[in-house]
mmCIF file with all atom_site columns, C-alpha atoms in Angstrom:
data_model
loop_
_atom_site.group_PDB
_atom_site.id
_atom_site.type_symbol
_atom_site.label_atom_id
_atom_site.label_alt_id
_atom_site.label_comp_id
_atom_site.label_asym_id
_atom_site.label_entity_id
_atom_site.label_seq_id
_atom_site.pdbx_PDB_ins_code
_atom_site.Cartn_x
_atom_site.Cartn_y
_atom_site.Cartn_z
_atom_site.occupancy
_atom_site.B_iso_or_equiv
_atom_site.pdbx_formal_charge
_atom_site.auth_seq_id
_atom_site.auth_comp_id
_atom_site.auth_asym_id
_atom_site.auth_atom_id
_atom_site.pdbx_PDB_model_num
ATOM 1   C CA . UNK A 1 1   ? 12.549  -19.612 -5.308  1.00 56.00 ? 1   UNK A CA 1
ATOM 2   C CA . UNK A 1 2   ? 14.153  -16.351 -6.358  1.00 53.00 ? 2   UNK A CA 1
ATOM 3   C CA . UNK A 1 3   ? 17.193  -17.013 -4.219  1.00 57.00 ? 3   UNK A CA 1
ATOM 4   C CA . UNK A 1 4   ? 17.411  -20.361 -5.812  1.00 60.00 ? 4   UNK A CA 1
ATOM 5   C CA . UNK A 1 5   ? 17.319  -18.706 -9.475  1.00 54.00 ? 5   UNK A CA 1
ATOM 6   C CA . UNK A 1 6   ? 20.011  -16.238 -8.602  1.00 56.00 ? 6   UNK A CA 1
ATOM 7   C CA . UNK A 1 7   ? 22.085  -18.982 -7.508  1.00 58.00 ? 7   UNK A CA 1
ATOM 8   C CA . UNK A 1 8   ? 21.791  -20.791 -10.435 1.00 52.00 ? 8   UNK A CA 1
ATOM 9   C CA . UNK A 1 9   ? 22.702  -17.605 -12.620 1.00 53.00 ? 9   UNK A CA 1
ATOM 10  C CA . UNK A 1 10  ? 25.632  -16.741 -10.552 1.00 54.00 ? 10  UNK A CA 1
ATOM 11  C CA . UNK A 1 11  ? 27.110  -20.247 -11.142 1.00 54.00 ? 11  UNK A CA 1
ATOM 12  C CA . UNK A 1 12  ? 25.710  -20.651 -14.876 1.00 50.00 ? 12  UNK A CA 1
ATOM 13  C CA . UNK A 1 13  ? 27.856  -17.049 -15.277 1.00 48.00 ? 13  UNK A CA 1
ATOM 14  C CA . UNK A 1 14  ? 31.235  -18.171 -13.332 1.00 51.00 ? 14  UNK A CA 1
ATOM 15  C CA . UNK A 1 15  ? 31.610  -21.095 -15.163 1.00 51.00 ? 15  UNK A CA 1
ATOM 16  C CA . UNK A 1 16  ? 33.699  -21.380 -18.195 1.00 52.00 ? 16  UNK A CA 1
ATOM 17  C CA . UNK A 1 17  ? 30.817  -22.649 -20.965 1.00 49.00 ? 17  UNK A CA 1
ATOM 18  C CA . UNK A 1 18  ? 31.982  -24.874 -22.962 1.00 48.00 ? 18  UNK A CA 1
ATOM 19  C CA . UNK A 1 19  ? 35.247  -26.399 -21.942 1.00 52.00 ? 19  UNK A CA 1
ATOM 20  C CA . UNK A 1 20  ? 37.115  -27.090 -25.371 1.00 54.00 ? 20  UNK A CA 1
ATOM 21  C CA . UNK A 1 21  ? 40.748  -27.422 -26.509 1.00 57.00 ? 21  UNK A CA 1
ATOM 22  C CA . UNK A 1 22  ? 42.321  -23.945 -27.691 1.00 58.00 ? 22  UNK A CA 1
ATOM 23  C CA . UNK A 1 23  ? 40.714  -23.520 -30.726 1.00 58.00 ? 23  UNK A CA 1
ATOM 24  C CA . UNK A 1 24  ? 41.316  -21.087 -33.677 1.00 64.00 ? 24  UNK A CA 1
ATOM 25  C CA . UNK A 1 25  ? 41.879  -16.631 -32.637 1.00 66.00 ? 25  UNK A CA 1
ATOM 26  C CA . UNK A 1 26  ? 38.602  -15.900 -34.491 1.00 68.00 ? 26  UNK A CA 1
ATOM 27  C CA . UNK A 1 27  ? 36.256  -18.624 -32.782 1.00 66.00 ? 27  UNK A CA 1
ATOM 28  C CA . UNK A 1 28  ? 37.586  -17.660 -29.288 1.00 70.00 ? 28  UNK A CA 1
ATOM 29  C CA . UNK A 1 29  ? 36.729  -13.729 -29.984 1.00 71.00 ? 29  UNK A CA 1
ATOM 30  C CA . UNK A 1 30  ? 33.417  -15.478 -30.993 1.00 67.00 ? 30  UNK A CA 1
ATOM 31  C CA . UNK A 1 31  ? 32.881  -17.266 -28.072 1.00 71.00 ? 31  UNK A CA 1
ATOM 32  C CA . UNK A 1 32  ? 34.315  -14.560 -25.654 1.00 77.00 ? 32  UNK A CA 1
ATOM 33  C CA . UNK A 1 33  ? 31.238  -12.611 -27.377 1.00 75.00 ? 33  UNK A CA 1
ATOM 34  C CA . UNK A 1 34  ? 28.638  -14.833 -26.932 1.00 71.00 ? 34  UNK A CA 1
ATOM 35  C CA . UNK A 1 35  ? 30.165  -15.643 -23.051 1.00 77.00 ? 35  UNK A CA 1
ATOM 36  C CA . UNK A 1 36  ? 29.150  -12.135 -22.501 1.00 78.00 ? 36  UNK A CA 1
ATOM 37  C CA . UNK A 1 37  ? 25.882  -11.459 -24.145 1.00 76.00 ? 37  UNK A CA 1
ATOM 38  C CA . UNK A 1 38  ? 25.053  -14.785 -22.491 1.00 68.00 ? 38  UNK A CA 1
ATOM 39  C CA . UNK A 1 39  ? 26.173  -13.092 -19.088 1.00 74.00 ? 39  UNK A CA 1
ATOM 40  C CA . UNK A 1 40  ? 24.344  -9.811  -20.311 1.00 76.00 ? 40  UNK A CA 1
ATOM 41  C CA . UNK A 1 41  ? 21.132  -11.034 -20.608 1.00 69.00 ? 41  UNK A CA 1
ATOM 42  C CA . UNK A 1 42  ? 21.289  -13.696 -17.306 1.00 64.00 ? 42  UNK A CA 1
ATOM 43  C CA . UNK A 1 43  ? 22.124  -10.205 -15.132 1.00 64.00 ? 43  UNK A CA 1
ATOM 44  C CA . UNK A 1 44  ? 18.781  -8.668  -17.046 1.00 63.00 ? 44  UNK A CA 1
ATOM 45  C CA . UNK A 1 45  ? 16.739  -11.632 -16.130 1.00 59.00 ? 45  UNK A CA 1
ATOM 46  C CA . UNK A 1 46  ? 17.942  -11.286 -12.415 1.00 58.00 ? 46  UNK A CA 1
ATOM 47  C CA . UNK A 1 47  ? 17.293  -7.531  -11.855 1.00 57.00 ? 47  UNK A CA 1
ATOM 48  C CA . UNK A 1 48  ? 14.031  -8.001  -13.526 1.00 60.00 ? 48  UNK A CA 1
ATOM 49  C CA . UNK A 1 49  ? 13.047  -11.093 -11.165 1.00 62.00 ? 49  UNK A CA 1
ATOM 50  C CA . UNK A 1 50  ? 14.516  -8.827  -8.038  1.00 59.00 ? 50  UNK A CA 1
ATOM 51  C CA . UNK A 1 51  ? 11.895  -5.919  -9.338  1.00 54.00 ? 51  UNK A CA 1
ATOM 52  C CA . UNK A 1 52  ? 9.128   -7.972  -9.562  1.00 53.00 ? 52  UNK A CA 1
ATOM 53  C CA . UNK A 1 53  ? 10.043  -9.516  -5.778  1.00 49.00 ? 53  UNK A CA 1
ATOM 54  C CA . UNK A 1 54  ? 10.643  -5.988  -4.454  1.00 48.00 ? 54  UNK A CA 1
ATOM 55  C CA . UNK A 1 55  ? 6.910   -4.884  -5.713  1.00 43.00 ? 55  UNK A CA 1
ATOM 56  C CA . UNK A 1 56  ? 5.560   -7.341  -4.668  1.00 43.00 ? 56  UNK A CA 1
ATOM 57  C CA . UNK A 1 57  ? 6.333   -6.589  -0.943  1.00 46.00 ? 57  UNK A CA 1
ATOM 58  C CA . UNK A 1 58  ? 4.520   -3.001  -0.316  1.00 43.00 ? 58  UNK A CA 1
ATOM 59  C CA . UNK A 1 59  ? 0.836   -3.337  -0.179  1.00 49.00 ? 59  UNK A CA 1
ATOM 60  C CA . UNK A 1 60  ? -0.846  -2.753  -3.446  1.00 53.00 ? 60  UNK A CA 1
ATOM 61  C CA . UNK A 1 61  ? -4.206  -1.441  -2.420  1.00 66.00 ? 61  UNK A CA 1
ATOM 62  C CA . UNK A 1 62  ? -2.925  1.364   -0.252  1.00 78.00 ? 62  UNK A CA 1
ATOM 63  C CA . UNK A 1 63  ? -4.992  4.655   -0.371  1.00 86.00 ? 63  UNK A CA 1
ATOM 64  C CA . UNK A 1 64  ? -2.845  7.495   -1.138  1.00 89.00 ? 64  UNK A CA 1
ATOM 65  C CA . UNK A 1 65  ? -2.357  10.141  1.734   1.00 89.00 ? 65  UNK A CA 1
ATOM 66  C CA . UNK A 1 66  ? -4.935  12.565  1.000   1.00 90.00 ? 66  UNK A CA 1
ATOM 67  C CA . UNK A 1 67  ? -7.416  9.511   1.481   1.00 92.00 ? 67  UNK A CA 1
ATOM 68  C CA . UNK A 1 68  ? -6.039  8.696   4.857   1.00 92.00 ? 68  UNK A CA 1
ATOM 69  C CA . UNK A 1 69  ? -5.506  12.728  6.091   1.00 92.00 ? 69  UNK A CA 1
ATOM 70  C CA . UNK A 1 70  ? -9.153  13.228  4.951   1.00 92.00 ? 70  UNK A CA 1
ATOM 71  C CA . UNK A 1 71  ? -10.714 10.030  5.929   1.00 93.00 ? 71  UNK A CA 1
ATOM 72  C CA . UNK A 1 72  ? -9.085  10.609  9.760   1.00 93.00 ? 72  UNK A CA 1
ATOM 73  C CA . UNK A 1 73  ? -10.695 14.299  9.262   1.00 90.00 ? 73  UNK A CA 1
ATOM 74  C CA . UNK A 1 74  ? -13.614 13.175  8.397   1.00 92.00 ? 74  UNK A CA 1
ATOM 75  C CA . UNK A 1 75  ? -14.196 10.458  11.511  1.00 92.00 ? 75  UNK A CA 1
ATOM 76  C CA . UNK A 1 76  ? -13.176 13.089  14.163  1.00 89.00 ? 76  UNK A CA 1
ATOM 77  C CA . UNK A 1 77  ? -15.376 15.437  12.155  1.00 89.00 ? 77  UNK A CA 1
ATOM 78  C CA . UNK A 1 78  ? -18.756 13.456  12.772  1.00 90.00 ? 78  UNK A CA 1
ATOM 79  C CA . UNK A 1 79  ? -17.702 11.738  16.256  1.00 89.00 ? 79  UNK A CA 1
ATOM 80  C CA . UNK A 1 80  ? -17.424 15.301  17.327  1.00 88.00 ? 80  UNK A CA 1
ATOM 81  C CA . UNK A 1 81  ? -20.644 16.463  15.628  1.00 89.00 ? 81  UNK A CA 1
ATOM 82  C CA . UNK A 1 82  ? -22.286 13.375  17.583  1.00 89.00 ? 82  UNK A CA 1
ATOM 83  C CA . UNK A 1 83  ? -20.897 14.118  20.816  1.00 90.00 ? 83  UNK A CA 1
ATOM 84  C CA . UNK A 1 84  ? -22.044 18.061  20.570  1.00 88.00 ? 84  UNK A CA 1
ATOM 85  C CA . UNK A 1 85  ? -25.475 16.656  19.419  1.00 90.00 ? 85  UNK A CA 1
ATOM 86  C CA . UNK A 1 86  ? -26.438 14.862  22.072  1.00 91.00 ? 86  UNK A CA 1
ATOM 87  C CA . UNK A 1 87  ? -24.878 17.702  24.562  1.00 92.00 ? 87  UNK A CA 1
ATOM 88  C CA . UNK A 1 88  ? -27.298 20.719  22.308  1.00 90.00 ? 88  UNK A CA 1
ATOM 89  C CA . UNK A 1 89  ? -23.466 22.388  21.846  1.00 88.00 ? 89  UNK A CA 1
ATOM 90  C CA . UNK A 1 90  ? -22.378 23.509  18.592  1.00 85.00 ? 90  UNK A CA 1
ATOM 91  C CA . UNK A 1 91  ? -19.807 21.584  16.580  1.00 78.00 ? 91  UNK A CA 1
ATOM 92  C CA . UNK A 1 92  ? -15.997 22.720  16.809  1.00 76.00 ? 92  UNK A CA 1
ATOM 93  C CA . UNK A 1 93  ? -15.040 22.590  13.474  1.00 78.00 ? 93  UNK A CA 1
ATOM 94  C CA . UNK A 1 94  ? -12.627 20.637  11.261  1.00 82.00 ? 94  UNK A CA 1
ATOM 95  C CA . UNK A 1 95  ? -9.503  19.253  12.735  1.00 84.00 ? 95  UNK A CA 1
ATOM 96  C CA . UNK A 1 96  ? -6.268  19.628  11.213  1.00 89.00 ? 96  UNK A CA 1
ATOM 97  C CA . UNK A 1 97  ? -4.837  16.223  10.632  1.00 89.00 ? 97  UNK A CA 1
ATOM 98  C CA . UNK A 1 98  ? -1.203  15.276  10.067  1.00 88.00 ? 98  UNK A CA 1
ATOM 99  C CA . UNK A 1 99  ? 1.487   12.788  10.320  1.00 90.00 ? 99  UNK A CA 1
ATOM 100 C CA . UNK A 1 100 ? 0.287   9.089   9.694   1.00 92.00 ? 100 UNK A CA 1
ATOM 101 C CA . UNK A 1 101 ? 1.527   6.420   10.502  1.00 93.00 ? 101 UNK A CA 1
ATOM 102 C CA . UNK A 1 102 ? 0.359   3.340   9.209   1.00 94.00 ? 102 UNK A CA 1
ATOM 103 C CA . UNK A 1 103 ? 1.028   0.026   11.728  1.00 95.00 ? 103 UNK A CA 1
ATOM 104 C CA . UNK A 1 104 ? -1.303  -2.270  9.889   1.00 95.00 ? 104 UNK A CA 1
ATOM 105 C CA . UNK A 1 105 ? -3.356  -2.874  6.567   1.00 95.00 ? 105 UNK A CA 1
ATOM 106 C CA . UNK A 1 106 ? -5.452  -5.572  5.138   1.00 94.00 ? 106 UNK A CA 1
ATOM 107 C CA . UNK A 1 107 ? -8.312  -6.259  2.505   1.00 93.00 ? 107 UNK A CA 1
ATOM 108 C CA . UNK A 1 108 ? -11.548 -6.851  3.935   1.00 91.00 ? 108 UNK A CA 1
ATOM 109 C CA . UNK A 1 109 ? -14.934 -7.247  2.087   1.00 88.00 ? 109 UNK A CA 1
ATOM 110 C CA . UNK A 1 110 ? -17.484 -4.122  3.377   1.00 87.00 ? 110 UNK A CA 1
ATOM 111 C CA . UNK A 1 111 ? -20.883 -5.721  2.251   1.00 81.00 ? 111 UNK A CA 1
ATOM 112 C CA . UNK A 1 112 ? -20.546 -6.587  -1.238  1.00 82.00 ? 112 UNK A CA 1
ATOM 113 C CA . UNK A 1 113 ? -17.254 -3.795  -1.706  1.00 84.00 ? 113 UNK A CA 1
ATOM 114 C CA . UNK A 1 114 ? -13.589 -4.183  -2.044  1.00 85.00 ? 114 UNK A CA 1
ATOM 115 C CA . UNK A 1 115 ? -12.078 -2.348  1.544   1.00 91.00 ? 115 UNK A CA 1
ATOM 116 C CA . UNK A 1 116 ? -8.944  -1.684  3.457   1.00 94.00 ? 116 UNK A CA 1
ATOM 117 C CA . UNK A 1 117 ? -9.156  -1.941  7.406   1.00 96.00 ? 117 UNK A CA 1
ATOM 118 C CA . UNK A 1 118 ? -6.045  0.350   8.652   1.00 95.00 ? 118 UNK A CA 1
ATOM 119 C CA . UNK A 1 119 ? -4.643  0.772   11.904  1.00 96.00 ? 119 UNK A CA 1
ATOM 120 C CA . UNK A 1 120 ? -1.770  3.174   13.232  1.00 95.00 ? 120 UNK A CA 1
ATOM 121 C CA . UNK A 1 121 ? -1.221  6.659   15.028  1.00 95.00 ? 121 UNK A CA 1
ATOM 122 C CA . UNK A 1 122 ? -1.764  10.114  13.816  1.00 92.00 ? 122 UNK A CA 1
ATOM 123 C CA . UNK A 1 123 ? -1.626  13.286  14.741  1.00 93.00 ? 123 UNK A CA 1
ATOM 124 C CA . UNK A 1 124 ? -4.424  15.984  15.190  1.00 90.00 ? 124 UNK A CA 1
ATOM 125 C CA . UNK A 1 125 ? -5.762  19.017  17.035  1.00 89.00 ? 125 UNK A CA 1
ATOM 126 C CA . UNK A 1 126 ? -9.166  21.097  16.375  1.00 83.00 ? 126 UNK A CA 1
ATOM 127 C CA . UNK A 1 127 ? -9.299  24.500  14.907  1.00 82.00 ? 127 UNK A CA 1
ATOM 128 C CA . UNK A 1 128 ? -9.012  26.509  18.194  1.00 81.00 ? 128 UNK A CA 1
ATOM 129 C CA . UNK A 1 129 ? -6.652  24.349  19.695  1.00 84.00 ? 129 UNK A CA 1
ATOM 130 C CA . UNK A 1 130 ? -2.463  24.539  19.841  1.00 86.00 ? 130 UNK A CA 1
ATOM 131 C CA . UNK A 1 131 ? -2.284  21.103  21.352  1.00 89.00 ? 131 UNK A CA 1
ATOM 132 C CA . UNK A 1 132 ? -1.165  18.898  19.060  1.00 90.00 ? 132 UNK A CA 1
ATOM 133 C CA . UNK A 1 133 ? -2.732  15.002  19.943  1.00 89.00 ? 133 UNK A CA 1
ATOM 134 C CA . UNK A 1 134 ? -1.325  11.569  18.788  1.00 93.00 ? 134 UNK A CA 1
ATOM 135 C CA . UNK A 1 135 ? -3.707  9.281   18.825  1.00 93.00 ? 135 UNK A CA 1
ATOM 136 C CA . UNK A 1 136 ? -4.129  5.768   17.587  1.00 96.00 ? 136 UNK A CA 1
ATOM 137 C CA . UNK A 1 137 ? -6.643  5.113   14.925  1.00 94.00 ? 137 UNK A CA 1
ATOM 138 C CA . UNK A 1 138 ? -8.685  2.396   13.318  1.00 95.00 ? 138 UNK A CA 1
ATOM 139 C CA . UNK A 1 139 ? -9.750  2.987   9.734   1.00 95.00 ? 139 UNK A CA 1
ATOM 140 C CA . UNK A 1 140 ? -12.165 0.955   7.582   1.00 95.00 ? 140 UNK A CA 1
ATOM 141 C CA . UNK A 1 141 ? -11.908 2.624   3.292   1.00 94.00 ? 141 UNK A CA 1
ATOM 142 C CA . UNK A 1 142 ? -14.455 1.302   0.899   1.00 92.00 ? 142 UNK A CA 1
ATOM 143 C CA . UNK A 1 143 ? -12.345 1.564   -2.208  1.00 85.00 ? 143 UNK A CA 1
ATOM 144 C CA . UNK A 1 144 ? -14.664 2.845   -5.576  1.00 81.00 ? 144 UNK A CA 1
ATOM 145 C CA . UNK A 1 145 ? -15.998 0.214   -8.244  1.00 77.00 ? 145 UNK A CA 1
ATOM 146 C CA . UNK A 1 146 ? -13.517 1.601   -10.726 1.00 76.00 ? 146 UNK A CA 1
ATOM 147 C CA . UNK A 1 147 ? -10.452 2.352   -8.129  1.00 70.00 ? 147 UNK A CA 1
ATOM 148 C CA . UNK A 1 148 ? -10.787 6.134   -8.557  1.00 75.00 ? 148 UNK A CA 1
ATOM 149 C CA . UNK A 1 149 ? -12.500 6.937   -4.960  1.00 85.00 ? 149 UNK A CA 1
ATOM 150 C CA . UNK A 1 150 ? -12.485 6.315   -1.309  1.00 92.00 ? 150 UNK A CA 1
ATOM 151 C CA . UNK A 1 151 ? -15.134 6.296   1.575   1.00 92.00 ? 151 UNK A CA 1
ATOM 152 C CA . UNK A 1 152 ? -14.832 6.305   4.732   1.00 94.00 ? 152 UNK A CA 1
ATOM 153 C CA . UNK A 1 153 ? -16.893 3.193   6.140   1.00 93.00 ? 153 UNK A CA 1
ATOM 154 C CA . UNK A 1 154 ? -18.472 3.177   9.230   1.00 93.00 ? 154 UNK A CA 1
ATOM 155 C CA . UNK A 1 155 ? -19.762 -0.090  11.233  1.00 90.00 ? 155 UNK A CA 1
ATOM 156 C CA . UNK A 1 156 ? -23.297 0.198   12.213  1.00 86.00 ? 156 UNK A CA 1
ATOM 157 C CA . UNK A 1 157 ? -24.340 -2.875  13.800  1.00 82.00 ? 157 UNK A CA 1
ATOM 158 C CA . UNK A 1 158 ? -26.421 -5.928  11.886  1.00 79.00 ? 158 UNK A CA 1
ATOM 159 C CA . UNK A 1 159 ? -29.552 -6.432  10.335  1.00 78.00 ? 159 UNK A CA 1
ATOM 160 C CA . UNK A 1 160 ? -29.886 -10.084 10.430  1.00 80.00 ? 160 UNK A CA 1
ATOM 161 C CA . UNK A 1 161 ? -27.492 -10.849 13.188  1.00 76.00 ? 161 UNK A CA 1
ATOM 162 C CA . UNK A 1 162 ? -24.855 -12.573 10.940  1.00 79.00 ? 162 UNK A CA 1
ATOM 163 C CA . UNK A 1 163 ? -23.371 -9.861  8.641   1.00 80.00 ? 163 UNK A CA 1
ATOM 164 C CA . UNK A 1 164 ? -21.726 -6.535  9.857   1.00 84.00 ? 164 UNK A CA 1
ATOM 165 C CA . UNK A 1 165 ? -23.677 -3.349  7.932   1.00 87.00 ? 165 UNK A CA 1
ATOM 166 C CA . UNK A 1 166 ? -21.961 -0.379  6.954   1.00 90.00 ? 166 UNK A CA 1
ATOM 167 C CA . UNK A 1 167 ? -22.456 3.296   6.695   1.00 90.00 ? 167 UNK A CA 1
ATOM 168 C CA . UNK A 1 168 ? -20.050 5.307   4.035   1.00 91.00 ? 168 UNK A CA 1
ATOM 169 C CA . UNK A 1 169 ? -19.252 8.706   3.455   1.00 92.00 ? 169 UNK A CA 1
ATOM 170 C CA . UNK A 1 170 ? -17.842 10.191  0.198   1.00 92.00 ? 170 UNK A CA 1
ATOM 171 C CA . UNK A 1 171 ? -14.181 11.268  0.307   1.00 91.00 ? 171 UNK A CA 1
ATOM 172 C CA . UNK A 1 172 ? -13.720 14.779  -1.498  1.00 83.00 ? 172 UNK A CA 1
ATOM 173 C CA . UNK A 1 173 ? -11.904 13.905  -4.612  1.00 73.00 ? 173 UNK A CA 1
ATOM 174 C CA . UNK A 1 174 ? -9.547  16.885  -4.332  1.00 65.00 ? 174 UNK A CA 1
ATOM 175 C CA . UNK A 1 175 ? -7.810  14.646  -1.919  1.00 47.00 ? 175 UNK A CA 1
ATOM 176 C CA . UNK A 1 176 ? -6.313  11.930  -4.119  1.00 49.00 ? 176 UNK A CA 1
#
């Protein structure tokens, strides 16, 4: 539709409006005038339509990328607590996150919350480490009832067999 409308403006602004026998020095400044401001305001409307298409294209619901570095923190954080757990060793500490890459985003319902499932690569290592790992990752962010927080969602199974429950964890709000 947008390529139609430009289309239509490029050939409404070639063509000579108003096709008229020579008329009088002071009505063709007049209509040279009004030719342009005509031509002014169709070359507005365009680059205003091409804005709005342009926007329109990125996703709007995307969490900025303190949200994402702390969220993927946050998941290697407690997987690793869980793994040391269950072998009685002490935890390792926080990983430093960096470089995401986003492959894939969409808006999902978490229970009766707005999310974003996100998929991509990142890279990480833990505290004591210098190997730097890229892994892929698999995100679920349960976006706050006013838009001004993050958790990190967690899938935990079902309780009645039909719905998928959900455990969250508060993002720190120094990261947005």
């Amino acid at each position: 539709m947008l390529s139609k409308f430009i289309q239509l403006a490029t050939i409404v602004v070639s063509i000579d409006w108003l096709l008229m026998p020579p008329a009088p020095p002071s009505l063709n400044v007049w209509m040279r005038s009004l030719k342009r401001s005509v031509q002014r305001v169709l070359v507005v409307c365009v680059l205003l339509l091409l804005n709005l298409g342009l926007t329109g294209c990125g996703p709007a619901d995307q969490p900025p990328r303190g949200v994402l570095l702390k969220a993927l923190g946050l998941q290697i954080q407690l997987t690793q607590t869980a793994i040391a757990q269950s072998l009685e060793l002490d935890p390792v500490g926080v990983p430093e996150v960096s470089r995401v890459r986003i492959e894939e985003q969409e808006s999902i319902r978490l229970g009766e919350q707005r999310g974003i499932h996100l998929t991509g690569r990142f890279d990480w290592r833990l505290p004591a480490d210098s190997v730097r790992v890229d892994s892929p990752f698999e995100l679920f962010l349960e976006r706050g009832e006013r838009g001004q927080s993050w958790r990190l969602a967690r899938p935990v199974g079902s309780s009645d067999g039909t719905s998928q429950d959900w455990i969250t964890h508060p993002l720190p709000i120094d990261s947005l």
